[in-house]
Amino acid sequence: MSETPSTPSGIFRFLDKTGRTTVAGIEEVGNGGLMVLESLYWLFLGFRVKQPVRLNAVIQQMTEIGISAIPIIALLAGSISTTLAIQGIYTLRIFGAEGHVTAGLAFIVVREFAPMITGILVAGRSGSALAARIGTMKINQEIDALKVMGINPVRFLVAPPLIAMLIMVPCLSMMSNVVGLFLAGIYINFELGISLAAYLDQIIDILKVEDVLQGLGKSAIYAIEIAVIGVVNGASVRGGAEGVGKATTRSVVQSISAIIITAMVVVILTTL
Amino acid sequence: MADSETQSTEKVIEVEDLVTHYGERKILDGITMDVRDGEIMVIMGGSGSGKSTLLRYLMALETKTSGTMRILGRDIDDLSSQDFVDLRKKLGVAFQGGALFSSLTVGENVMLPLYEHTKLEIQTMEIMARMKLQVVELGGFEDLMPAELSGGMIKRAAFARAVVMDPKILFCDEPSAGLDPAVASALDDLILTLREAMGMSIVVVTHELESAFKIADRITVLDRGKILMIGTVDEVRSSKNERIYNLLNRVPEDDTMDPDEYLARLTGEDFDIGNQPL
């Protein structure tokens, strides 16, 4: 009896799917990188071809991404910093060292938590909105409409939110530092009796400029990640409203994952 | 049928042996056609015939596999990116769903090409946008958002935006789709009015026979990515070609298709020609 060709086994299908997913992922990263470069081109050289990035579009995005997010980011930065202060005092009290809580708190808030919480909230609010907006525009042929009008979609749709995020995420992160440390200071004052002035002096003594810059640098990286992931997911939408929903969800999950992984990589690199 | 006196023999679009693929699949096969200055060319065909795809290539939104294409005398293979921008200022497109930007008002939508490509004062742009909206009978609607308009009004606003830069060629994708007969007929009249008032060449993709016969100077009939015939309304109507007869007499395509081919099409891989990165 002649052998009949066997159907692809589960392992081959798995490898095939894994390979395709990997290639698609690499393609998305490449598209994201190209969009960042193209956005920078339009930002710095767009005026030479009479197609500048519109300042009012950037300001509008800065308002949506930054100003509107101030209350929720302040609330969460304050809550998390206070929680860290409570847990820090609880842990250090075991060793009789609760008076040193300010040092740990200052480092972890400025270098890690303030940029991370800010990034996660911006990803949830603005990264998802960006993916939904671009996805909806794509299925409604609005991106095609831009192209046929001779308007570059990257200049019109990608550069303004990218620039706005690069400006506003570090600003919001700085605000998170201030609000978080201030509210934690109130709790420490209440719990340990350290005056706010003494608490502030301790923070100024402990923190170096590099610590603040590290946090702000991370915020800038998070900003690029959020914008690029939002745009790439929005641009890959297929299949109508359901596709927009999937892209929005993917965008949030990927942005938050990217932020947390970046935080880990940076802390490993800077403490080695 | 449209008045053919307004057209000349000068060609604004020339396509020769256009072939396009999506993956392994051939979408358009050996398309050779032209559009004359001032004429209304209707591209007609059944679902999946490739007419909307052909329109995307005529608008230079896609990259062809082979063949040559000249738009307004320029070979699109020889154009730099700046030349493309300059060329596109001379093209207007009214998309099937209107493609108005939902975050802008109707007036801002119409003004957008002026805002991006001219250095006119805002007040001048507003006046020009209002004038174009009046041409499409939407005067006074400039402050409304697209979501506040009916389907027919959205299409009219899309026409106003498409013609705000006084283009040489206007492309319309399924202008009558999804509209009631009265509104669809009014849009056909609008297309004729725009041609008469502005003297532009107009390429219309439609599967609405009544609309095609009303507005067309010439009709290109597509079937499965190939041109079946190009001719005047009378020539198409009197064609003896079986597939054209089926199309004109609304004989369902699936009744005429080979069962194996039909199954192959049903089980074929989905594709989305518009699914390109930004």
Coordinates of C-alpha atoms in Angstrom, one line a residue:
Chain A
M1 CA 0.0 0.0 0.0
S2 CA 1.4 3.4 -0.9
E3 CA 2.0 5.9 1.8
T4 CA -0.4 8.8 1.9
P5 CA 1.1 12.2 2.8
S6 CA 0.5 12.8 6.5
T7 CA -1.4 15.9 7.6
P8 CA 0.7 18.6 9.5
S9 CA 1.0 17.4 13.1
G10 CA 0.2 19.7 16.1
I11 CA 3.9 20.5 16.7
F12 CA 4.3 21.7 13.1
R13 CA 1.2 23.8 13.3
F14 CA 2.4 25.2 16.6
L15 CA 5.9 26.0 15.1
D16 CA 4.2 27.5 12.0
K17 CA 2.0 29.8 14.1
T18 CA 4.9 30.7 16.4
G19 CA 7.1 31.6 13.4
R20 CA 4.4 33.7 11.8
T21 CA 3.6 35.5 15.1
T22 CA 7.3 36.2 15.6
V23 CA 7.7 37.6 12.1
A24 CA 4.6 39.7 12.6
G25 CA 6.0 41.0 15.9
I26 CA 9.3 41.9 14.4
E27 CA 7.5 43.7 11.6
E28 CA 5.5 45.7 14.1
V29 CA 8.6 46.7 16.0
G30 CA 10.2 47.7 12.7
N31 CA 7.1 49.7 11.7
G32 CA 7.1 51.4 15.1
G33 CA 10.8 52.4 14.7
L34 CA 10.2 53.8 11.3
M35 CA 7.2 55.8 12.5
V36 CA 9.4 57.4 15.2
L37 CA 12.1 58.3 12.7
E38 CA 9.5 59.6 10.2
S39 CA 7.8 61.7 13.0
L40 CA 11.2 63.2 13.9
Y41 CA 11.8 63.9 10.2
W42 CA 8.4 65.8 9.9
L43 CA 9.1 67.6 13.2
F44 CA 12.5 68.9 12.3
L45 CA 12.4 69.0 8.5
G46 CA 8.7 69.2 7.6
F47 CA 8.8 72.9 7.2
R48 CA 11.3 72.6 4.4
V49 CA 8.8 70.7 2.3
K50 CA 6.0 73.1 3.5
Q51 CA 4.4 70.4 5.6
P52 CA 5.2 71.3 9.2
V53 CA 3.8 69.5 12.2
R54 CA 1.0 71.7 13.3
L55 CA 1.7 73.3 16.7
N56 CA -2.0 73.5 17.6
A57 CA -2.4 69.8 17.0
V58 CA 0.5 69.2 19.4
I59 CA -1.1 71.5 22.0
Q60 CA -4.4 69.8 21.7
Q61 CA -2.8 66.4 22.3
M62 CA -0.8 67.8 25.2
T63 CA -4.1 69.0 26.8
E64 CA -5.8 65.6 26.2
I65 CA -2.8 63.5 27.3
G66 CA -1.5 65.7 30.1
I67 CA -3.8 68.3 31.6
S68 CA -6.8 66.0 31.6
A69 CA -4.8 63.3 33.3
I70 CA -3.6 65.4 36.2
P71 CA -6.3 64.5 38.8
I72 CA -6.2 60.8 38.3
I73 CA -2.4 60.6 38.2
A74 CA -2.2 62.8 41.3
L75 CA -4.7 60.6 43.1
L76 CA -2.9 57.3 42.3
A77 CA 0.6 58.7 42.8
G78 CA -0.5 59.9 46.3
S79 CA -2.2 56.6 47.1
I80 CA 0.7 54.4 46.1
S81 CA 3.3 56.6 47.8
T82 CA 1.3 56.6 51.0
T83 CA 0.9 52.8 50.8
L84 CA 4.7 52.4 50.3
A85 CA 5.2 54.6 53.3
I86 CA 2.9 52.5 55.4
Q87 CA 4.5 49.2 54.3
G88 CA 8.0 50.7 54.6
I89 CA 7.4 51.8 58.2
Y90 CA 5.8 48.4 59.0
T91 CA 8.8 46.5 57.6
L92 CA 11.5 48.7 59.0
R93 CA 9.9 48.7 62.4
I94 CA 10.8 45.0 62.7
F95 CA 14.5 46.1 62.7
G96 CA 13.8 49.3 64.7
A97 CA 14.8 51.4 61.7
E98 CA 11.5 53.0 60.7
G99 CA 13.2 56.4 60.9
H100 CA 15.0 55.5 57.6
V101 CA 11.8 55.1 55.7
T102 CA 12.3 58.4 53.8
A103 CA 15.4 57.1 52.1
G104 CA 13.8 54.0 50.6
L105 CA 10.6 55.9 49.8
A106 CA 12.4 58.7 48.0
F107 CA 14.5 56.4 45.8
I108 CA 11.6 54.0 44.9
V109 CA 9.1 56.8 44.1
V110 CA 11.4 59.0 42.1
R111 CA 13.3 56.3 40.2
E112 CA 10.5 53.7 39.7
F113 CA 7.0 54.2 40.9
A114 CA 6.2 57.7 39.8
P115 CA 7.3 57.2 36.1
M116 CA 5.8 53.7 36.1
I117 CA 2.4 54.7 37.5
T118 CA 2.3 57.7 35.2
G119 CA 3.2 55.6 32.2
I120 CA 0.6 52.9 33.0
L121 CA -2.1 55.6 33.4
V122 CA -1.2 57.4 30.2
A123 CA -1.2 54.0 28.4
G124 CA -4.6 53.2 29.7
R125 CA -6.1 56.7 29.0
S126 CA -4.2 58.0 25.9
G127 CA -2.5 55.0 24.3
S128 CA -5.8 53.1 24.0
A129 CA -7.5 56.2 22.7
L130 CA -4.8 56.7 20.1
A131 CA -5.2 53.0 19.0
A132 CA -9.0 53.4 18.8
R133 CA -8.8 56.7 17.0
I134 CA -6.4 55.5 14.3
G135 CA -8.2 52.1 14.0
T136 CA -11.5 53.8 13.5
M137 CA -10.0 56.2 11.0
K138 CA -8.6 53.3 9.1
I139 CA -11.8 51.3 8.8
N140 CA -13.6 54.6 7.8
Q141 CA -11.1 55.2 5.0
E142 CA -10.1 58.5 6.7
I143 CA -6.4 57.5 6.4
D144 CA -6.9 56.9 2.7
A145 CA -8.6 60.3 2.5
L146 CA -5.5 61.9 4.1
K147 CA -3.2 60.2 1.6
V148 CA -5.2 61.3 -1.5
M149 CA -5.3 64.8 -0.1
G150 CA -1.5 64.8 -0.1
I151 CA -1.4 64.9 3.7
N152 CA 1.1 62.5 5.2
P153 CA -0.7 60.4 7.8
V154 CA 2.4 60.1 10.0
R155 CA 2.9 63.9 10.1
F156 CA -0.8 64.4 10.7
L157 CA -1.7 61.6 13.1
V158 CA 1.4 60.2 14.6
A159 CA 3.8 63.1 15.2
P160 CA 1.5 65.3 17.3
P161 CA 0.7 62.6 19.9
L162 CA 4.3 61.3 20.0
I163 CA 5.6 64.8 20.6
A164 CA 2.9 65.6 23.1
M165 CA 3.6 62.4 25.0
L166 CA 7.4 63.0 25.0
I167 CA 6.7 66.4 26.6
M168 CA 3.8 65.5 28.9
V169 CA 4.7 62.1 30.3
P170 CA 7.9 63.4 32.0
C171 CA 6.0 66.4 33.2
L172 CA 3.3 64.2 34.7
S173 CA 6.0 62.0 36.2
M174 CA 7.6 65.0 37.9
M175 CA 4.2 65.9 39.3
S176 CA 3.7 62.4 40.5
N177 CA 7.1 62.7 42.4
V178 CA 5.9 65.9 44.1
V179 CA 2.4 64.8 45.0
G180 CA 3.5 61.3 46.0
L181 CA 6.3 62.4 48.2
F182 CA 4.2 65.1 49.8
L183 CA 1.3 62.9 50.7
A184 CA 3.7 60.2 52.0
G185 CA 5.4 62.9 54.0
I186 CA 2.1 63.8 55.6
Y187 CA 1.6 60.2 56.7
I188 CA 5.2 59.9 58.0
N189 CA 4.6 63.1 59.9
F190 CA 1.5 61.7 61.4
E191 CA 3.0 58.2 62.1
L192 CA 6.6 59.0 63.1
G193 CA 6.3 62.6 64.1
I194 CA 8.9 63.8 61.6
S195 CA 8.1 67.3 60.6
L196 CA 7.4 68.0 56.9
A197 CA 10.4 70.4 56.9
A198 CA 12.7 67.7 58.3
Y199 CA 11.3 65.2 55.9
L200 CA 11.9 67.5 52.9
D201 CA 15.5 68.1 54.1
Q202 CA 16.0 64.3 54.3
I203 CA 14.7 63.9 50.7
I204 CA 16.9 66.7 49.4
D205 CA 20.0 65.2 51.1
I206 CA 19.3 61.7 49.8
L207 CA 18.2 62.3 46.3
K208 CA 20.8 63.2 43.6
V209 CA 20.0 64.9 40.3
E210 CA 20.8 61.7 38.6
D211 CA 18.0 59.9 40.4
V212 CA 15.5 62.4 39.2
L213 CA 16.9 62.3 35.7
Q214 CA 16.8 58.5 35.6
G215 CA 13.0 58.7 36.4
L216 CA 12.4 61.4 33.8
G217 CA 14.5 59.5 31.2
K218 CA 12.4 56.4 31.8
S219 CA 9.3 58.5 31.4
A220 CA 10.5 59.6 28.0
I221 CA 11.1 56.0 26.9
Y222 CA 7.6 55.0 28.2
A223 CA 6.1 57.9 26.2
I224 CA 7.7 56.7 23.0
E225 CA 6.6 53.1 23.7
I226 CA 3.0 54.1 24.5
A227 CA 2.7 56.3 21.3
V228 CA 4.3 53.8 19.0
I229 CA 2.3 50.8 20.4
G230 CA -0.9 52.7 20.1
V231 CA -0.3 53.8 16.6
V232 CA 1.0 50.4 15.4
N233 CA -2.0 48.6 16.8
G234 CA -4.4 51.2 15.4
A235 CA -2.9 50.9 12.0
S236 CA -3.2 47.1 12.0
V237 CA -6.9 47.1 12.6
R238 CA -9.0 44.7 10.5
G239 CA -12.6 43.8 10.6
G240 CA -14.6 46.8 11.7
A241 CA -15.6 47.7 15.3
E242 CA -14.6 44.4 16.7
G243 CA -11.1 44.9 15.3
V244 CA -10.9 48.3 16.9
G245 CA -11.8 46.8 20.3
K246 CA -9.1 44.1 19.9
A247 CA -6.5 46.7 18.9
T248 CA -7.3 48.9 21.8
T249 CA -7.0 46.0 24.3
R250 CA -3.8 44.8 22.7
S251 CA -2.4 48.3 22.8
V252 CA -3.0 48.7 26.6
V253 CA -1.6 45.2 27.4
Q254 CA 1.5 45.7 25.3
S255 CA 2.1 49.2 26.6
I256 CA 1.9 48.2 30.2
S257 CA 4.1 45.1 29.5
A258 CA 6.6 47.3 27.7
I259 CA 6.7 49.8 30.6
I260 CA 7.3 47.2 33.2
I261 CA 9.9 45.3 31.2
T262 CA 11.7 48.5 30.4
A263 CA 11.7 49.5 34.1
M264 CA 13.4 46.2 34.9
V265 CA 15.9 46.4 32.1
V266 CA 16.9 50.0 33.0
V267 CA 17.2 49.2 36.7
I268 CA 19.4 46.1 35.9
L269 CA 21.6 48.2 33.6
T270 CA 22.0 51.1 36.0
T271 CA 22.7 49.1 39.1
L272 CA 25.2 46.6 37.7
Chain B
M1 CA -26.5 59.7 -20.5
A2 CA -24.2 62.6 -19.8
D3 CA -23.5 65.4 -22.2
S4 CA -20.3 64.4 -24.1
E5 CA -19.7 67.8 -25.6
T6 CA -17.8 68.8 -22.5
Q7 CA -15.0 66.3 -23.1
S8 CA -11.9 66.5 -25.2
T9 CA -9.7 63.8 -26.6
E10 CA -6.8 64.7 -24.2
K11 CA -6.2 61.9 -21.8
V12 CA -5.9 62.6 -18.0
I13 CA -5.4 59.0 -17.1
E14 CA -3.7 56.3 -19.2
V15 CA -3.3 52.8 -17.9
E16 CA -1.5 50.1 -19.9
D17 CA -1.4 46.4 -19.0
L18 CA -1.8 47.0 -15.3
V19 CA -1.3 43.8 -13.3
T20 CA -1.6 43.6 -9.5
H21 CA -1.2 40.8 -7.1
Y22 CA -2.1 40.3 -3.5
G23 CA 0.2 37.6 -2.4
E24 CA -0.1 34.8 -4.9
R25 CA -3.5 36.0 -6.1
K26 CA -3.8 38.1 -9.2
I27 CA -6.3 40.9 -8.5
L28 CA -6.2 42.9 -11.7
D29 CA -5.0 41.3 -14.9
G30 CA -3.9 43.3 -17.9
I31 CA -6.0 46.4 -17.4
T32 CA -5.6 48.9 -20.3
M33 CA -7.9 51.9 -20.3
D34 CA -7.9 55.7 -20.4
V35 CA -10.0 58.6 -19.1
R36 CA -10.4 61.7 -21.2
D37 CA -10.4 65.2 -20.1
G38 CA -13.8 66.3 -19.0
E39 CA -15.5 62.9 -19.3
I40 CA -17.3 60.9 -16.8
M41 CA -16.0 57.3 -16.8
V42 CA -18.0 54.8 -14.9
I43 CA -16.3 51.6 -13.8
M44 CA -18.9 48.9 -13.4
G45 CA -18.8 45.2 -12.4
G46 CA -20.2 42.7 -10.0
S47 CA -19.0 42.1 -6.4
G48 CA -15.4 41.0 -6.4
S49 CA -14.8 42.1 -10.0
G50 CA -11.9 44.4 -8.9
K51 CA -13.6 47.8 -9.5
S52 CA -12.8 49.3 -6.1
T53 CA -9.3 47.9 -6.3
L54 CA -8.8 49.4 -9.7
L55 CA -10.0 52.8 -8.3
R56 CA -7.3 52.5 -5.5
Y57 CA -4.7 52.1 -8.2
L58 CA -6.0 54.9 -10.3
M59 CA -5.8 57.1 -7.2
A60 CA -2.1 55.9 -6.8
L61 CA -2.9 54.5 -3.3
E62 CA -1.4 51.1 -4.1
T63 CA 1.8 49.8 -5.7
K64 CA 1.3 47.9 -8.9
T65 CA 3.0 44.7 -9.9
S66 CA 3.6 45.7 -13.5
G67 CA 2.3 47.9 -16.3
T68 CA 2.4 51.7 -16.8
M69 CA 0.1 54.4 -15.5
R70 CA 0.1 58.0 -16.4
I71 CA -1.9 60.5 -14.5
L72 CA -2.2 64.1 -15.8
G73 CA 0.6 63.3 -18.2
R74 CA 3.0 62.1 -15.5
D75 CA 4.2 58.5 -15.3
I76 CA 3.7 57.6 -11.6
D77 CA 6.8 55.5 -11.5
D78 CA 8.9 58.6 -12.2
L79 CA 7.4 60.7 -9.4
S80 CA 9.3 61.8 -6.3
S81 CA 7.4 61.9 -3.0
Q82 CA 7.0 65.7 -3.4
D83 CA 5.7 65.2 -7.0
F84 CA 3.2 62.8 -5.5
V85 CA 2.0 65.5 -3.1
D86 CA 1.7 68.0 -5.9
L87 CA -0.2 65.5 -8.1
R88 CA -2.6 64.6 -5.3
K89 CA -3.5 68.3 -4.9
K90 CA -5.0 67.9 -8.4
L91 CA -7.1 64.8 -7.4
G92 CA -10.3 64.8 -5.4
V93 CA -11.8 61.7 -3.9
A94 CA -15.3 61.1 -2.5
F95 CA -15.1 57.8 -0.6
Q96 CA -17.9 55.4 -0.3
G97 CA -18.6 56.2 3.4
G98 CA -17.6 59.8 3.1
A99 CA -14.5 59.4 5.2
L100 CA -15.1 62.7 7.0
F101 CA -12.9 63.3 10.0
S102 CA -15.2 62.8 12.9
S103 CA -13.3 65.1 15.2
L104 CA -13.7 68.1 12.8
T105 CA -16.8 70.0 11.9
V106 CA -18.2 69.7 8.4
G107 CA -16.7 73.1 7.5
E108 CA -13.3 72.2 9.0
N109 CA -13.4 68.9 7.0
V110 CA -13.9 70.9 3.8
M111 CA -11.3 73.4 4.7
L112 CA -8.6 70.8 5.6
P113 CA -7.0 70.5 2.1
L114 CA -6.8 74.3 1.9
Y115 CA -5.4 74.6 5.4
E116 CA -2.7 72.0 4.6
H117 CA -1.7 73.1 1.1
T118 CA -2.3 76.8 0.8
K119 CA -1.3 79.9 2.8
L120 CA -4.7 81.6 2.5
E121 CA -6.2 83.5 5.4
I122 CA -8.6 81.5 7.6
Q123 CA -11.5 83.8 6.7
T124 CA -10.8 83.2 3.0
M125 CA -10.7 79.4 3.5
E126 CA -14.0 79.6 5.4
I127 CA -15.6 81.5 2.5
M128 CA -14.3 78.9 0.0
A129 CA -15.5 76.1 2.2
R130 CA -19.0 77.7 2.5
M131 CA -19.1 78.2 -1.3
K132 CA -18.3 74.5 -1.9
L133 CA -20.9 73.5 0.6
Q134 CA -23.5 75.6 -1.1
V135 CA -22.6 73.9 -4.4
V136 CA -23.5 70.5 -2.8
E137 CA -26.6 72.2 -1.2
L138 CA -25.2 72.0 2.3
G139 CA -25.0 75.7 2.9
G140 CA -25.4 76.5 6.6
F141 CA -24.3 73.1 7.8
E142 CA -20.6 74.0 8.2
D143 CA -20.7 74.0 12.1
L144 CA -22.3 70.6 12.4
M145 CA -20.3 67.5 13.2
P146 CA -20.3 64.6 10.7
A147 CA -22.2 62.4 13.2
E148 CA -25.1 64.9 13.0
L149 CA -25.6 64.4 9.2
S150 CA -27.6 61.9 7.3
G151 CA -25.9 59.4 5.0
G152 CA -26.7 61.4 1.9
M153 CA -25.5 64.7 3.5
I154 CA -22.2 63.0 4.5
K155 CA -21.7 62.0 0.9
R156 CA -22.4 65.6 -0.2
A157 CA -20.0 67.0 2.3
A158 CA -17.4 64.5 1.1
F159 CA -18.0 65.8 -2.4
A160 CA -17.5 69.4 -1.2
R161 CA -14.2 68.4 0.4
A162 CA -13.1 66.5 -2.7
V163 CA -13.6 69.5 -4.9
V164 CA -12.4 72.3 -2.6
M165 CA -9.0 72.5 -4.3
D166 CA -10.7 72.5 -7.8
P167 CA -9.2 69.1 -8.8
K168 CA -8.6 68.1 -12.4
I169 CA -9.9 64.6 -11.7
L170 CA -12.6 63.6 -9.2
F171 CA -12.9 59.9 -8.1
C172 CA -16.1 58.7 -6.6
D173 CA -16.4 55.2 -4.9
E174 CA -19.9 53.9 -4.9
P175 CA -21.6 57.3 -4.5
S176 CA -25.1 55.8 -4.4
A177 CA -24.4 52.9 -2.1
G178 CA -26.7 52.7 0.9
L179 CA -28.9 55.6 -0.2
D180 CA -32.6 55.6 -1.1
P181 CA -33.4 56.0 -4.8
A182 CA -34.3 59.7 -4.5
V183 CA -31.1 60.7 -2.7
A184 CA -29.0 58.5 -5.0
S185 CA -30.6 60.2 -8.0
A186 CA -29.8 63.6 -6.5
L187 CA -26.2 62.6 -6.1
D188 CA -26.1 61.6 -9.7
D189 CA -27.4 65.1 -10.6
L190 CA -24.7 66.5 -8.3
I191 CA -21.9 64.6 -10.2
L192 CA -23.2 66.0 -13.5
T193 CA -23.5 69.5 -12.0
L194 CA -19.9 69.3 -10.7
R195 CA -18.6 68.3 -14.1
E196 CA -20.6 71.0 -15.9
A197 CA -19.6 73.7 -13.3
M198 CA -15.9 72.8 -12.9
G199 CA -15.1 70.9 -16.1
M200 CA -13.3 68.1 -14.3
S201 CA -12.9 64.5 -15.3
I202 CA -14.8 62.2 -13.1
V203 CA -14.2 58.5 -12.5
V204 CA -17.1 56.8 -10.7
V205 CA -17.1 53.2 -9.4
T206 CA -20.6 51.9 -9.1
H207 CA -22.7 48.7 -9.4
E208 CA -25.9 50.7 -9.7
L209 CA -26.9 50.3 -13.4
E210 CA -29.4 53.2 -13.4
S211 CA -26.9 55.6 -12.0
A212 CA -24.2 54.4 -14.4
F213 CA -26.4 54.9 -17.4
K214 CA -27.5 58.3 -16.2
I215 CA -24.1 59.9 -15.7
A216 CA -21.6 58.0 -17.9
D217 CA -20.0 59.2 -21.0
R218 CA -18.2 55.8 -21.2
I219 CA -18.3 52.7 -19.1
T220 CA -15.6 50.2 -18.3
V221 CA -17.0 46.8 -17.5
L222 CA -14.8 44.7 -15.2
D223 CA -15.1 41.0 -14.5
R224 CA -12.8 39.0 -12.2
G225 CA -10.0 41.5 -12.6
K226 CA -10.2 41.9 -16.4
I227 CA -11.9 44.4 -18.6
L228 CA -14.8 42.9 -20.5
M229 CA -15.4 46.0 -22.6
I230 CA -15.1 49.8 -22.7
G231 CA -17.8 51.7 -24.5
T232 CA -20.5 54.3 -24.4
V233 CA -23.8 53.6 -22.6
D234 CA -25.4 52.4 -25.8
E235 CA -22.5 50.2 -26.7
V236 CA -22.6 48.5 -23.3
R237 CA -26.3 48.1 -23.4
S238 CA -26.3 46.5 -26.8
S239 CA -23.3 44.2 -26.0
K240 CA -23.8 40.5 -26.9
N241 CA -21.2 39.4 -24.2
E242 CA -22.9 36.9 -22.0
R243 CA -21.3 38.2 -18.8
I244 CA -22.3 41.8 -19.6
Y245 CA -25.8 40.6 -20.3
N246 CA -25.9 38.8 -17.0
L247 CA -24.6 41.9 -15.2
L248 CA -27.1 44.2 -16.9
N249 CA -30.0 41.8 -16.3
R250 CA -29.0 41.1 -12.7
V251 CA -28.4 37.3 -13.2
P252 CA -26.7 36.2 -10.0
E253 CA -23.0 35.5 -10.6
D254 CA -23.1 32.3 -8.5
D255 CA -25.6 30.8 -11.0
T256 CA -23.2 31.2 -13.8
M257 CA -20.0 30.1 -12.0
D258 CA -18.4 26.8 -12.2
P259 CA -19.1 24.9 -8.9
D260 CA -15.4 24.1 -8.4
E261 CA -14.4 27.7 -8.9
Y262 CA -17.2 28.9 -6.6
L263 CA -16.0 26.5 -3.9
A264 CA -12.4 27.6 -4.4
R265 CA -13.5 31.3 -3.9
L266 CA -15.5 30.4 -0.8
T267 CA -12.6 28.6 0.8
G268 CA -9.9 31.0 -0.4
E269 CA -7.8 32.9 2.0
D270 CA -9.3 36.2 3.1
F271 CA -7.5 39.3 2.1
D272 CA -7.9 43.0 2.7
I273 CA -6.3 45.2 0.0
G274 CA -6.7 48.2 2.2
N275 CA -4.8 46.6 5.1
Q276 CA -1.5 48.5 4.6
P277 CA 0.6 50.1 7.3
L278 CA 0.4 53.9 7.6

